[in-house]
C-alpha cells in the first residue's frame, strides 16, 4: 500500500471506473485504512488543480484585507458558521488556549426548493474580492461530489446499500473553511497553531496547505507529520462517522504545530471541507457495528444535536 508519511493512498478513479474488481479493491483499501489509520490521501479526486489554485489565491487576497474590513464580515449570531471568525475565538475541545488562527466559512446553497433552505443562513458575500464567492461555491460543489463518492465506498465497506448516505448529505450542513495561521510575532503561549482535536463531521476533505505543520496521532501514540502531495487531497474520518460505526472507523486525533523558529514570519493557509449530513440524520450506532465484542458505546443523537453540543465545547457557541 503506497503511503504519504504513513497515510495510505487510494485512487478514486478505481471506484468510479465501472470496473467491478477495481471498485471492490478500492472499497476494501479505503475501509481498512479508515479502520487502521483514519486518514487517507486520495488521487484523481475530481477537483481541478486550476480551481484549487484559484481558491488559494482568493483566500490569500481576503486575509490580506485590513482588519476592520475583515471584521465587517464577522456576524456573532452565526456562531462562526458563515463569514469571518477573528483570531483567537476558537479552541480545541478540552483546551482553554485559543488556536492561533482566523478563518472564513462558506456553507450550503440550496438550489432545488428543498424546505431545508430555511435552516441555513445565507453565505456572506465578500465585496472586495469579487471572485471569492463564486470560486468558493464551485469548490464546495466539487468537494460534495468527491465526498459523496467516498461515502458510497464507505457504505459498501460497512455492508450498507451503496447509496445509504446520498439523501442524508444532499443539501447537508457541510462547511468549506478557509483558515489563515498568521506569522508568529511573539513567543506563543501554546506551541501549537491548532491544538489536538478530532473533527465533528462525517468526513473531512483537505486540499493542500501552503505550509507543513499537520500531524496525526498514530496508534503507538506518536505524532506523524502529514504532507499532502500535489494532486492529492487528504480525507479523514470525523466523530459523526466514528459514532455511527460504534468506533469501527476511527476519527483520528490531529493538530497543527508551529513551524521552526526561522519560519515564524510565514503564514499558513489551509482549506478543509467538513462534510456534514442534514441535521436530522440519526447517528445511532449501526446494528451491524454492535456485537458482544463491540458493545454499544453511544446514546442515540441526531447530527444537529451533536453539532450544537460540540460548537459549545469549542467556544463558537455560547
PDB file of C-alpha atoms in Angstrom:
ATOM      1  CA  UNK A   1       0.000   0.000   0.000  1.00  0.00           C
ATOM      2  CA  UNK A   2       1.520   3.329  -1.045  1.00  0.00           C
ATOM      3  CA  UNK A   3       1.844   5.794   1.790  1.00  0.00           C
ATOM      4  CA  UNK A   4       2.237   9.505   2.227  1.00  0.00           C
ATOM      5  CA  UNK A   5       4.161   9.658   5.501  1.00  0.00           C
ATOM      6  CA  UNK A   6       2.317   6.525   6.625  1.00  0.00           C
ATOM      7  CA  UNK A   7      -1.058   7.639   5.299  1.00  0.00           C
ATOM      8  CA  UNK A   8      -2.463   5.088   2.834  1.00  0.00           C
ATOM      9  CA  UNK A   9      -3.044   6.419  -0.675  1.00  0.00           C
ATOM     10  CA  UNK A  10      -6.095   5.497  -2.790  1.00  0.00           C
ATOM     11  CA  UNK A  11      -7.204   6.384  -6.326  1.00  0.00           C
ATOM     12  CA  UNK A  12     -10.843   7.498  -6.555  1.00  0.00           C
ATOM     13  CA  UNK A  13     -10.923   6.691 -10.276  1.00  0.00           C
ATOM     14  CA  UNK A  14     -10.785   2.995  -9.267  1.00  0.00           C
ATOM     15  CA  UNK A  15     -14.162   3.445  -7.576  1.00  0.00           C
ATOM     16  CA  UNK A  16     -15.776   5.380 -10.432  1.00  0.00           C
ATOM     17  CA  UNK A  17     -14.168   3.301 -13.232  1.00  0.00           C
ATOM     18  CA  UNK A  18     -17.150   0.986 -13.810  1.00  0.00           C
ATOM     19  CA  UNK A  19     -14.796  -1.987 -13.347  1.00  0.00           C
ATOM     20  CA  UNK A  20     -16.265  -4.162 -10.535  1.00  0.00           C
ATOM     21  CA  UNK A  21     -12.862  -5.573  -9.497  1.00  0.00           C
ATOM     22  CA  UNK A  22     -11.208  -2.133  -9.253  1.00  0.00           C
ATOM     23  CA  UNK A  23     -14.242  -0.793  -7.390  1.00  0.00           C
ATOM     24  CA  UNK A  24     -14.235  -3.656  -4.866  1.00  0.00           C
ATOM     25  CA  UNK A  25     -10.473  -3.287  -4.309  1.00  0.00           C
ATOM     26  CA  UNK A  26     -10.928   0.442  -3.662  1.00  0.00           C
ATOM     27  CA  UNK A  27     -13.727  -0.178  -1.131  1.00  0.00           C
ATOM     28  CA  UNK A  28     -11.568  -2.697   0.746  1.00  0.00           C
ATOM     29  CA  UNK A  29      -8.466  -0.475   0.760  1.00  0.00           C
ATOM     30  CA  UNK A  30     -10.384   2.623   1.879  1.00  0.00           C
ATOM     31  CA  UNK A  31     -12.316   0.802   4.587  1.00  0.00           C
ATOM     32  CA  UNK A  32      -9.206  -0.871   6.013  1.00  0.00           C
ATOM     33  CA  UNK A  33      -7.376   2.475   6.037  1.00  0.00           C
ATOM     34  CA  UNK A  34     -10.230   4.069   7.987  1.00  0.00           C
ATOM     35  CA  UNK A  35     -10.246   1.201  10.487  1.00  0.00           C
ATOM     36  CA  UNK A  36      -6.496   1.299  10.988  1.00  0.00           C
ATOM     37  CA  UNK A  37      -5.339   4.907  10.415  1.00  0.00           C
ATOM     38  CA  UNK A  38      -8.370   7.183   9.974  1.00  0.00           C
ATOM     39  CA  UNK A  39      -6.689   9.257   7.220  1.00  0.00           C
ATOM     40  CA  UNK A  40      -6.110   8.580   3.509  1.00  0.00           C
ATOM     41  CA  UNK A  41      -4.603  10.522   0.611  1.00  0.00           C
ATOM     42  CA  UNK A  42      -6.917  10.486  -2.426  1.00  0.00           C
ATOM     43  CA  UNK A  43      -5.726  10.791  -6.038  1.00  0.00           C
ATOM     44  CA  UNK A  44      -7.990  11.625  -9.013  1.00  0.00           C
ATOM     45  CA  UNK A  45     -10.495  13.252  -6.677  1.00  0.00           C
ATOM     46  CA  UNK A  46     -12.169  15.299  -9.399  1.00  0.00           C
ATOM     47  CA  UNK A  47     -11.347  18.833  -8.193  1.00  0.00           C
ATOM     48  CA  UNK A  48      -9.147  20.539 -10.762  1.00  0.00           C
ATOM     49  CA  UNK A  49      -5.714  21.969  -9.973  1.00  0.00           C
ATOM     50  CA  UNK A  50      -6.817  25.260 -11.540  1.00  0.00           C
ATOM     51  CA  UNK A  51      -9.797  25.546  -9.178  1.00  0.00           C
ATOM     52  CA  UNK A  52      -7.608  24.752  -6.160  1.00  0.00           C
ATOM     53  CA  UNK A  53      -5.067  27.367  -7.260  1.00  0.00           C
ATOM     54  CA  UNK A  54      -7.847  29.972  -7.627  1.00  0.00           C
ATOM     55  CA  UNK A  55      -9.244  29.071  -4.222  1.00  0.00           C
ATOM     56  CA  UNK A  56      -5.894  29.668  -2.511  1.00  0.00           C
ATOM     57  CA  UNK A  57      -5.316  32.859  -4.474  1.00  0.00           C
ATOM     58  CA  UNK A  58      -8.633  34.461  -3.425  1.00  0.00           C
ATOM     59  CA  UNK A  59      -8.347  33.207   0.146  1.00  0.00           C
ATOM     60  CA  UNK A  60      -4.952  34.891   0.447  1.00  0.00           C
ATOM     61  CA  UNK A  61      -6.394  38.090  -1.024  1.00  0.00           C
ATOM     62  CA  UNK A  62      -9.194  38.035   1.554  1.00  0.00           C
ATOM     63  CA  UNK A  63      -6.918  37.539   4.555  1.00  0.00           C
ATOM     64  CA  UNK A  64      -4.662  40.398   3.370  1.00  0.00           C
ATOM     65  CA  UNK A  65      -7.583  42.848   3.691  1.00  0.00           C
ATOM     66  CA  UNK A  66      -7.392  45.380   6.545  1.00  0.00           C
ATOM     67  CA  UNK A  67      -8.608  44.072   9.915  1.00  0.00           C
ATOM     68  CA  UNK A  68     -11.613  46.403  10.027  1.00  0.00           C
ATOM     69  CA  UNK A  69     -12.728  45.161   6.586  1.00  0.00           C
ATOM     70  CA  UNK A  70     -12.477  41.514   7.648  1.00  0.00           C
ATOM     71  CA  UNK A  71     -14.300  42.289  10.905  1.00  0.00           C
ATOM     72  CA  UNK A  72     -17.208  43.690   8.887  1.00  0.00           C
ATOM     73  CA  UNK A  73     -17.783  40.082   7.726  1.00  0.00           C
ATOM     74  CA  UNK A  74     -17.935  38.697  11.284  1.00  0.00           C
ATOM     75  CA  UNK A  75     -21.539  38.038  12.357  1.00  0.00           C
ATOM     76  CA  UNK A  76     -21.560  36.895  16.011  1.00  0.00           C
ATOM     77  CA  UNK A  77     -25.057  35.379  15.974  1.00  0.00           C
ATOM     78  CA  UNK A  78     -23.973  32.859  13.295  1.00  0.00           C
ATOM     79  CA  UNK A  79     -21.542  31.163  15.749  1.00  0.00           C
ATOM     80  CA  UNK A  80     -18.796  31.121  13.109  1.00  0.00           C
ATOM     81  CA  UNK A  81     -20.905  29.036  10.699  1.00  0.00           C
ATOM     82  CA  UNK A  82     -20.838  31.694   7.944  1.00  0.00           C
ATOM     83  CA  UNK A  83     -18.432  34.515   7.205  1.00  0.00           C
ATOM     84  CA  UNK A  84     -15.355  35.562   9.135  1.00  0.00           C
ATOM     85  CA  UNK A  85     -14.178  34.473  12.597  1.00  0.00           C
ATOM     86  CA  UNK A  86     -11.378  36.582  14.028  1.00  0.00           C
ATOM     87  CA  UNK A  87      -8.127  35.443  15.574  1.00  0.00           C
ATOM     88  CA  UNK A  88      -8.281  33.575  18.887  1.00  0.00           C
ATOM     89  CA  UNK A  89     -12.033  32.795  19.014  1.00  0.00           C
ATOM     90  CA  UNK A  90     -11.917  29.001  18.645  1.00  0.00           C
ATOM     91  CA  UNK A  91     -10.146  26.466  20.848  1.00  0.00           C
ATOM     92  CA  UNK A  92      -9.931  22.677  20.764  1.00  0.00           C
ATOM     93  CA  UNK A  93     -12.326  20.690  22.948  1.00  0.00           C
ATOM     94  CA  UNK A  94     -10.791  20.364  26.424  1.00  0.00           C
ATOM     95  CA  UNK A  95      -8.253  23.185  25.914  1.00  0.00           C
ATOM     96  CA  UNK A  96      -8.579  26.796  27.048  1.00  0.00           C
ATOM     97  CA  UNK A  97      -5.809  28.306  24.912  1.00  0.00           C
ATOM     98  CA  UNK A  98      -7.259  29.641  21.657  1.00  0.00           C
ATOM     99  CA  UNK A  99      -5.894  28.318  18.389  1.00  0.00           C
ATOM    100  CA  UNK A 100      -3.582  30.709  16.522  1.00  0.00           C
ATOM    101  CA  UNK A 101      -5.827  31.251  13.517  1.00  0.00           C
ATOM    102  CA  UNK A 102      -8.549  33.280  11.830  1.00  0.00           C
ATOM    103  CA  UNK A 103     -10.975  31.742   9.359  1.00  0.00           C
ATOM    104  CA  UNK A 104     -13.835  32.223   6.901  1.00  0.00           C
ATOM    105  CA  UNK A 105     -16.694  29.743   6.486  1.00  0.00           C
ATOM    106  CA  UNK A 106     -18.900  29.121   3.466  1.00  0.00           C
ATOM    107  CA  UNK A 107     -21.925  26.845   3.717  1.00  0.00           C
ATOM    108  CA  UNK A 108     -24.682  25.142   1.757  1.00  0.00           C
ATOM    109  CA  UNK A 109     -26.540  26.930  -1.064  1.00  0.00           C
ATOM    110  CA  UNK A 110     -29.863  25.141  -1.613  1.00  0.00           C
ATOM    111  CA  UNK A 111     -30.852  25.275  -5.305  1.00  0.00           C
ATOM    112  CA  UNK A 112     -33.783  22.833  -5.581  1.00  0.00           C
ATOM    113  CA  UNK A 113     -36.568  24.362  -3.424  1.00  0.00           C
ATOM    114  CA  UNK A 114     -35.789  21.918  -0.606  1.00  0.00           C
ATOM    115  CA  UNK A 115     -37.522  23.361   2.518  1.00  0.00           C
ATOM    116  CA  UNK A 116     -34.289  22.703   4.450  1.00  0.00           C
ATOM    117  CA  UNK A 117     -33.089  26.026   2.976  1.00  0.00           C
ATOM    118  CA  UNK A 118     -34.886  27.742   5.876  1.00  0.00           C
ATOM    119  CA  UNK A 119     -32.393  26.128   8.297  1.00  0.00           C
ATOM    120  CA  UNK A 120     -29.321  27.678   6.685  1.00  0.00           C
ATOM    121  CA  UNK A 121     -28.148  31.286   6.935  1.00  0.00           C
ATOM    122  CA  UNK A 122     -27.132  32.970   3.685  1.00  0.00           C
ATOM    123  CA  UNK A 123     -23.487  32.910   2.717  1.00  0.00           C
ATOM    124  CA  UNK A 124     -21.558  36.101   3.399  1.00  0.00           C
ATOM    125  CA  UNK A 125     -20.536  37.815   0.142  1.00  0.00           C
ATOM    126  CA  UNK A 126     -17.064  39.400   0.073  1.00  0.00           C
ATOM    127  CA  UNK A 127     -17.292  42.607  -1.977  1.00  0.00           C
ATOM    128  CA  UNK A 128     -13.571  43.410  -2.030  1.00  0.00           C
ATOM    129  CA  UNK A 129     -12.634  40.103  -3.739  1.00  0.00           C
ATOM    130  CA  UNK A 130     -15.345  39.621  -6.411  1.00  0.00           C
ATOM    131  CA  UNK A 131     -14.200  36.119  -7.450  1.00  0.00           C
ATOM    132  CA  UNK A 132     -14.141  34.853  -3.828  1.00  0.00           C
ATOM    133  CA  UNK A 133     -17.795  33.766  -3.506  1.00  0.00           C
ATOM    134  CA  UNK A 134     -18.218  32.126  -6.951  1.00  0.00           C
ATOM    135  CA  UNK A 135     -14.921  30.241  -6.504  1.00  0.00           C
ATOM    136  CA  UNK A 136     -15.982  29.020  -3.069  1.00  0.00           C
ATOM    137  CA  UNK A 137     -19.330  27.896  -4.482  1.00  0.00           C
ATOM    138  CA  UNK A 138     -17.662  25.937  -7.290  1.00  0.00           C
ATOM    139  CA  UNK A 139     -15.162  24.308  -4.907  1.00  0.00           C
ATOM    140  CA  UNK A 140     -17.940  23.463  -2.431  1.00  0.00           C
ATOM    141  CA  UNK A 141     -19.834  21.560  -5.130  1.00  0.00           C
ATOM    142  CA  UNK A 142     -16.631  19.775  -6.185  1.00  0.00           C
ATOM    143  CA  UNK A 143     -15.920  18.617  -2.630  1.00  0.00           C
ATOM    144  CA  UNK A 144     -19.538  17.487  -2.232  1.00  0.00           C
ATOM    145  CA  UNK A 145     -19.156  15.285  -5.314  1.00  0.00           C
ATOM    146  CA  UNK A 146     -15.882  13.717  -4.163  1.00  0.00           C
ATOM    147  CA  UNK A 147     -17.201  13.263  -0.623  1.00  0.00           C
ATOM    148  CA  UNK A 148     -20.373  11.588  -1.868  1.00  0.00           C
ATOM    149  CA  UNK A 149     -18.337   9.000  -3.834  1.00  0.00           C
ATOM    150  CA  UNK A 150     -16.118   8.304  -0.801  1.00  0.00           C
ATOM    151  CA  UNK A 151     -19.175   7.840   1.431  1.00  0.00           C
ATOM    152  CA  UNK A 152     -20.653   5.431  -1.142  1.00  0.00           C
ATOM    153  CA  UNK A 153     -17.477   3.348  -0.844  1.00  0.00           C
ATOM    154  CA  UNK A 154     -17.647   3.551   2.969  1.00  0.00           C
ATOM    155  CA  UNK A 155     -21.306   2.409   2.867  1.00  0.00           C
ATOM    156  CA  UNK A 156     -20.341  -0.646   0.808  1.00  0.00           C
ATOM    157  CA  UNK A 157     -17.490  -1.439   3.188  1.00  0.00           C
ATOM    158  CA  UNK A 158     -19.935  -1.340   6.110  1.00  0.00           C
ATOM    159  CA  UNK A 159     -22.316  -3.711   4.309  1.00  0.00           C
ATOM    160  CA  UNK A 160     -24.901  -0.970   3.715  1.00  0.00           C
ATOM    161  CA  UNK A 161     -26.609  -0.018   0.461  1.00  0.00           C
ATOM    162  CA  UNK A 162     -24.142   1.963  -1.708  1.00  0.00           C
ATOM    163  CA  UNK A 163     -26.465   4.986  -1.601  1.00  0.00           C
ATOM    164  CA  UNK A 164     -27.117   4.879   2.167  1.00  0.00           C
ATOM    165  CA  UNK A 165     -25.600   8.340   2.722  1.00  0.00           C
ATOM    166  CA  UNK A 166     -26.799  10.036  -0.505  1.00  0.00           C
ATOM    167  CA  UNK A 167     -30.079  11.522   0.720  1.00  0.00           C
ATOM    168  CA  UNK A 168     -28.607  12.265   4.163  1.00  0.00           C
ATOM    169  CA  UNK A 169     -25.887  14.504   2.706  1.00  0.00           C
ATOM    170  CA  UNK A 170     -27.965  16.054  -0.134  1.00  0.00           C
ATOM    171  CA  UNK A 171     -28.300  19.714   0.901  1.00  0.00           C
ATOM    172  CA  UNK A 172     -26.387  18.769   4.047  1.00  0.00           C
ATOM    173  CA  UNK A 173     -24.850  21.214   6.504  1.00  0.00           C
ATOM    174  CA  UNK A 174     -21.292  20.954   5.094  1.00  0.00           C
ATOM    175  CA  UNK A 175     -18.800  23.772   5.602  1.00  0.00           C
ATOM    176  CA  UNK A 176     -15.886  24.924   3.434  1.00  0.00           C
ATOM    177  CA  UNK A 177     -13.478  26.663   5.793  1.00  0.00           C
ATOM    178  CA  UNK A 178     -10.511  28.807   4.750  1.00  0.00           C
ATOM    179  CA  UNK A 179      -8.001  29.096   7.593  1.00  0.00           C
ATOM    180  CA  UNK A 180      -5.143  31.573   7.950  1.00  0.00           C
ATOM    181  CA  UNK A 181      -2.498  30.904  10.594  1.00  0.00           C
ATOM    182  CA  UNK A 182      -0.712  34.287  10.669  1.00  0.00           C
ATOM    183  CA  UNK A 183       3.025  34.732  11.182  1.00  0.00           C
ATOM    184  CA  UNK A 184       4.053  34.215  14.822  1.00  0.00           C
ATOM    185  CA  UNK A 185       5.280  37.571  16.111  1.00  0.00           C
ATOM    186  CA  UNK A 186       5.959  36.767  19.780  1.00  0.00           C
ATOM    187  CA  UNK A 187       6.684  33.756  21.967  1.00  0.00           C
ATOM    188  CA  UNK A 188       3.341  31.903  21.772  1.00  0.00           C
ATOM    189  CA  UNK A 189       1.526  30.844  24.982  1.00  0.00           C
ATOM    190  CA  UNK A 190       0.969  27.499  23.292  1.00  0.00           C
ATOM    191  CA  UNK A 191       3.447  25.873  20.904  1.00  0.00           C
ATOM    192  CA  UNK A 192       0.533  24.916  18.712  1.00  0.00           C
ATOM    193  CA  UNK A 193      -1.277  26.702  15.909  1.00  0.00           C
ATOM    194  CA  UNK A 194      -4.241  24.328  16.333  1.00  0.00           C
ATOM    195  CA  UNK A 195      -4.355  22.111  19.425  1.00  0.00           C
ATOM    196  CA  UNK A 196      -5.011  18.381  19.083  1.00  0.00           C
ATOM    197  CA  UNK A 197      -8.613  17.598  18.170  1.00  0.00           C
ATOM    198  CA  UNK A 198     -10.903  15.352  16.176  1.00  0.00           C
ATOM    199  CA  UNK A 199     -13.291  16.707  13.539  1.00  0.00           C
ATOM    200  CA  UNK A 200     -17.017  16.805  14.313  1.00  0.00           C
ATOM    201  CA  UNK A 201     -18.440  15.777  10.915  1.00  0.00           C
ATOM    202  CA  UNK A 202     -18.701  12.577   8.810  1.00  0.00           C
ATOM    203  CA  UNK A 203     -15.503  13.051   6.771  1.00  0.00           C
ATOM    204  CA  UNK A 204     -13.133  15.983   6.161  1.00  0.00           C
ATOM    205  CA  UNK A 205     -11.541  16.639   2.766  1.00  0.00           C
ATOM    206  CA  UNK A 206      -8.401  18.790   2.950  1.00  0.00           C
ATOM    207  CA  UNK A 207      -6.892  20.199  -0.186  1.00  0.00           C
ATOM    208  CA  UNK A 208      -3.232  21.090   0.172  1.00  0.00           C
ATOM    209  CA  UNK A 209      -1.940  23.527   2.733  1.00  0.00           C
ATOM    210  CA  UNK A 210       0.527  26.266   1.991  1.00  0.00           C
ATOM    211  CA  UNK A 211       3.000  25.002   4.613  1.00  0.00           C
ATOM    212  CA  UNK A 212       3.712  21.906   6.633  1.00  0.00           C
ATOM    213  CA  UNK A 213       2.506  21.510  10.185  1.00  0.00           C
ATOM    214  CA  UNK A 214      -0.335  18.974  10.125  1.00  0.00           C
ATOM    215  CA  UNK A 215       0.385  15.927  12.312  1.00  0.00           C
ATOM    216  CA  UNK A 216      -1.718  12.890  13.182  1.00  0.00           C
ATOM    217  CA  UNK A 217      -1.512  10.738  16.302  1.00  0.00           C
ATOM    218  CA  UNK A 218      -0.798   7.126  15.364  1.00  0.00           C
ATOM    219  CA  UNK A 219      -1.857   4.016  17.287  1.00  0.00           C
ATOM    220  CA  UNK A 220       1.521   3.917  19.050  1.00  0.00           C
ATOM    221  CA  UNK A 221       0.988   7.433  20.408  1.00  0.00           C
ATOM    222  CA  UNK A 222       3.495   9.083  18.028  1.00  0.00           C
ATOM    223  CA  UNK A 223       2.815  12.358  16.199  1.00  0.00           C
ATOM    224  CA  UNK A 224       3.339  11.710  12.485  1.00  0.00           C
ATOM    225  CA  UNK A 225       3.717  14.626  10.037  1.00  0.00           C
ATOM    226  CA  UNK A 226       1.316  14.620   7.094  1.00  0.00           C
ATOM    227  CA  UNK A 227       2.286  16.188   3.817  1.00  0.00           C
ATOM    228  CA  UNK A 228      -0.339  16.331   1.102  1.00  0.00           C
ATOM    229  CA  UNK A 229       1.337  15.509  -2.190  1.00  0.00           C
ATOM    230  CA  UNK A 230       0.445  17.529  -5.282  1.00  0.00           C
ATOM    231  CA  UNK A 231      -2.785  16.334  -6.900  1.00  0.00           C
ATOM    232  CA  UNK A 232      -3.949  14.563  -3.741  1.00  0.00           C
ATOM    233  CA  UNK A 233      -6.423  15.517  -1.063  1.00  0.00           C
ATOM    234  CA  UNK A 234      -6.234  14.165   2.465  1.00  0.00           C
ATOM    235  CA  UNK A 235      -9.515  12.734   3.766  1.00  0.00           C
ATOM    236  CA  UNK A 236     -10.127  11.766   7.385  1.00  0.00           C
ATOM    237  CA  UNK A 237     -12.965  10.243   9.380  1.00  0.00           C
ATOM    238  CA  UNK A 238     -14.844  12.604  11.708  1.00  0.00           C
ATOM    239  CA  UNK A 239     -16.565  11.928  15.018  1.00  0.00           C
ATOM    240  CA  UNK A 240     -20.051  11.545  13.470  1.00  0.00           C
ATOM    241  CA  UNK A 241     -18.876   8.618  11.329  1.00  0.00           C
ATOM    242  CA  UNK A 242     -16.954   7.124  14.254  1.00  0.00           C
ATOM    243  CA  UNK A 243     -20.107   7.369  16.346  1.00  0.00           C
ATOM    244  CA  UNK A 244     -22.344   5.900  13.622  1.00  0.00           C
ATOM    245  CA  UNK A 245     -19.983   2.919  13.288  1.00  0.00           C
ATOM    246  CA  UNK A 246     -19.604   2.398  17.071  1.00  0.00           C
ATOM    247  CA  UNK A 247     -15.835   3.181  16.810  1.00  0.00           C
ATOM    248  CA  UNK A 248     -15.228   0.725  13.948  1.00  0.00           C
ATOM    249  CA  UNK A 249     -13.995   3.584  11.737  1.00  0.00           C
ATOM    250  CA  UNK A 250     -11.537   5.811  13.564  1.00  0.00           C
ATOM    251  CA  UNK A 251     -11.735   9.576  13.965  1.00  0.00           C
ATOM    252  CA  UNK A 252      -8.040  10.395  14.123  1.00  0.00           C
ATOM    253  CA  UNK A 253      -6.614  12.954  16.543  1.00  0.00           C
ATOM    254  CA  UNK A 254      -4.644  15.611  14.680  1.00  0.00           C
ATOM    255  CA  UNK A 255      -3.081  19.036  15.289  1.00  0.00           C
ATOM    256  CA  UNK A 256      -1.210  21.827  13.519  1.00  0.00           C
ATOM    257  CA  UNK A 257       2.178  22.585  15.058  1.00  0.00           C
ATOM    258  CA  UNK A 258       4.119  25.819  14.813  1.00  0.00           C
ATOM    259  CA  UNK A 259       6.866  25.984  12.203  1.00  0.00           C
ATOM    260  CA  UNK A 260      10.554  26.077  13.145  1.00  0.00           C
ATOM    261  CA  UNK A 261      11.524  29.472  14.595  1.00  0.00           C
ATOM    262  CA  UNK A 262      13.186  30.592  11.347  1.00  0.00           C
ATOM    263  CA  UNK A 263       9.792  30.175   9.632  1.00  0.00           C
ATOM    264  CA  UNK A 264       7.781  32.123  12.221  1.00  0.00           C
ATOM    265  CA  UNK A 265       7.476  35.055   9.807  1.00  0.00           C
ATOM    266  CA  UNK A 266       5.412  32.944   7.376  1.00  0.00           C
ATOM    267  CA  UNK A 267       1.671  32.456   7.098  1.00  0.00           C
ATOM    268  CA  UNK A 268      -0.003  29.077   6.700  1.00  0.00           C
ATOM    269  CA  UNK A 269      -3.232  28.663   4.738  1.00  0.00           C
ATOM    270  CA  UNK A 270      -5.431  25.593   4.820  1.00  0.00           C
ATOM    271  CA  UNK A 271      -8.854  24.847   3.271  1.00  0.00           C
ATOM    272  CA  UNK A 272     -10.737  21.889   4.772  1.00  0.00           C
ATOM    273  CA  UNK A 273     -14.209  20.822   3.643  1.00  0.00           C
ATOM    274  CA  UNK A 274     -16.181  19.441   6.588  1.00  0.00           C
ATOM    275  CA  UNK A 275     -18.790  17.110   5.119  1.00  0.00           C
ATOM    276  CA  UNK A 276     -21.900  17.180   7.325  1.00  0.00           C
ATOM    277  CA  UNK A 277     -25.256  15.483   6.791  1.00  0.00           C
ATOM    278  CA  UNK A 278     -28.608  17.189   7.264  1.00  0.00           C
ATOM    279  CA  UNK A 279     -29.232  17.973  10.921  1.00  0.00           C
ATOM    280  CA  UNK A 280     -31.997  15.358  11.204  1.00  0.00           C
ATOM    281  CA  UNK A 281     -29.690  12.413  10.364  1.00  0.00           C
ATOM    282  CA  UNK A 282     -29.887   9.762  13.076  1.00  0.00           C
ATOM    283  CA  UNK A 283     -26.385   8.983  14.367  1.00  0.00           C
ATOM    284  CA  UNK A 284     -27.497   5.948  16.409  1.00  0.00           C
ATOM    285  CA  UNK A 285     -24.845   3.229  16.070  1.00  0.00           C
ATOM    286  CA  UNK A 286     -25.438   0.857  13.144  1.00  0.00           C
ATOM    287  CA  UNK A 287     -26.645  -2.511  14.451  1.00  0.00           C
ATOM    288  CA  UNK A 288     -24.072  -4.230  12.199  1.00  0.00           C
ATOM    289  CA  UNK A 289     -21.295  -2.494  14.194  1.00  0.00           C
ATOM    290  CA  UNK A 290     -22.551  -3.670  17.610  1.00  0.00           C
ATOM    291  CA  UNK A 291     -21.894  -7.178  18.946  1.00  0.00           C
ATOM    292  CA  UNK A 292     -20.620  -8.953  22.064  1.00  0.00           C
ATOM    293  CA  UNK A 293     -17.025  -7.925  21.324  1.00  0.00           C
ATOM    294  CA  UNK A 294     -18.033  -4.353  20.435  1.00  0.00           C
ATOM    295  CA  UNK A 295     -20.785  -3.324  22.868  1.00  0.00           C
ATOM    296  CA  UNK A 296     -22.820  -0.198  22.193  1.00  0.00           C
ATOM    297  CA  UNK A 297     -20.684   2.862  23.055  1.00  0.00           C
ATOM    298  CA  UNK A 298     -23.013   5.798  22.330  1.00  0.00           C
ATOM    299  CA  UNK A 299     -26.502   7.048  23.130  1.00  0.00           C
ATOM    300  CA  UNK A 300     -28.764   7.934  20.160  1.00  0.00           C
ATOM    301  CA  UNK A 301     -28.399  11.537  18.936  1.00  0.00           C
ATOM    302  CA  UNK A 302     -29.101  13.455  15.726  1.00  0.00           C
ATOM    303  CA  UNK A 303     -26.366  15.146  13.703  1.00  0.00           C
ATOM    304  CA  UNK A 304     -27.828  18.579  14.544  1.00  0.00           C
ATOM    305  CA  UNK A 305     -27.869  17.930  18.287  1.00  0.00           C
ATOM    306  CA  UNK A 306     -24.323  16.605  18.162  1.00  0.00           C
ATOM    307  CA  UNK A 307     -23.014  19.592  16.174  1.00  0.00           C
ATOM    308  CA  UNK A 308     -24.668  22.019  18.593  1.00  0.00           C
ATOM    309  CA  UNK A 309     -23.082  20.281  21.589  1.00  0.00           C
ATOM    310  CA  UNK A 310     -19.618  20.384  20.007  1.00  0.00           C
ATOM    311  CA  UNK A 311     -19.831  24.045  18.889  1.00  0.00           C
ATOM    312  CA  UNK A 312     -20.425  24.961  22.538  1.00  0.00           C
ATOM    313  CA  UNK A 313     -17.480  22.815  23.653  1.00  0.00           C
ATOM    314  CA  UNK A 314     -15.063  24.572  21.280  1.00  0.00           C
ATOM    315  CA  UNK A 315     -16.247  28.076  22.166  1.00  0.00           C
ATOM    316  CA  UNK A 316     -18.033  29.090  18.951  1.00  0.00           C
ATOM    317  CA  UNK A 317     -21.492  28.931  20.582  1.00  0.00           C
ATOM    318  CA  UNK A 318     -22.341  30.302  23.996  1.00  0.00           C
TER     319      UNK A 318
END
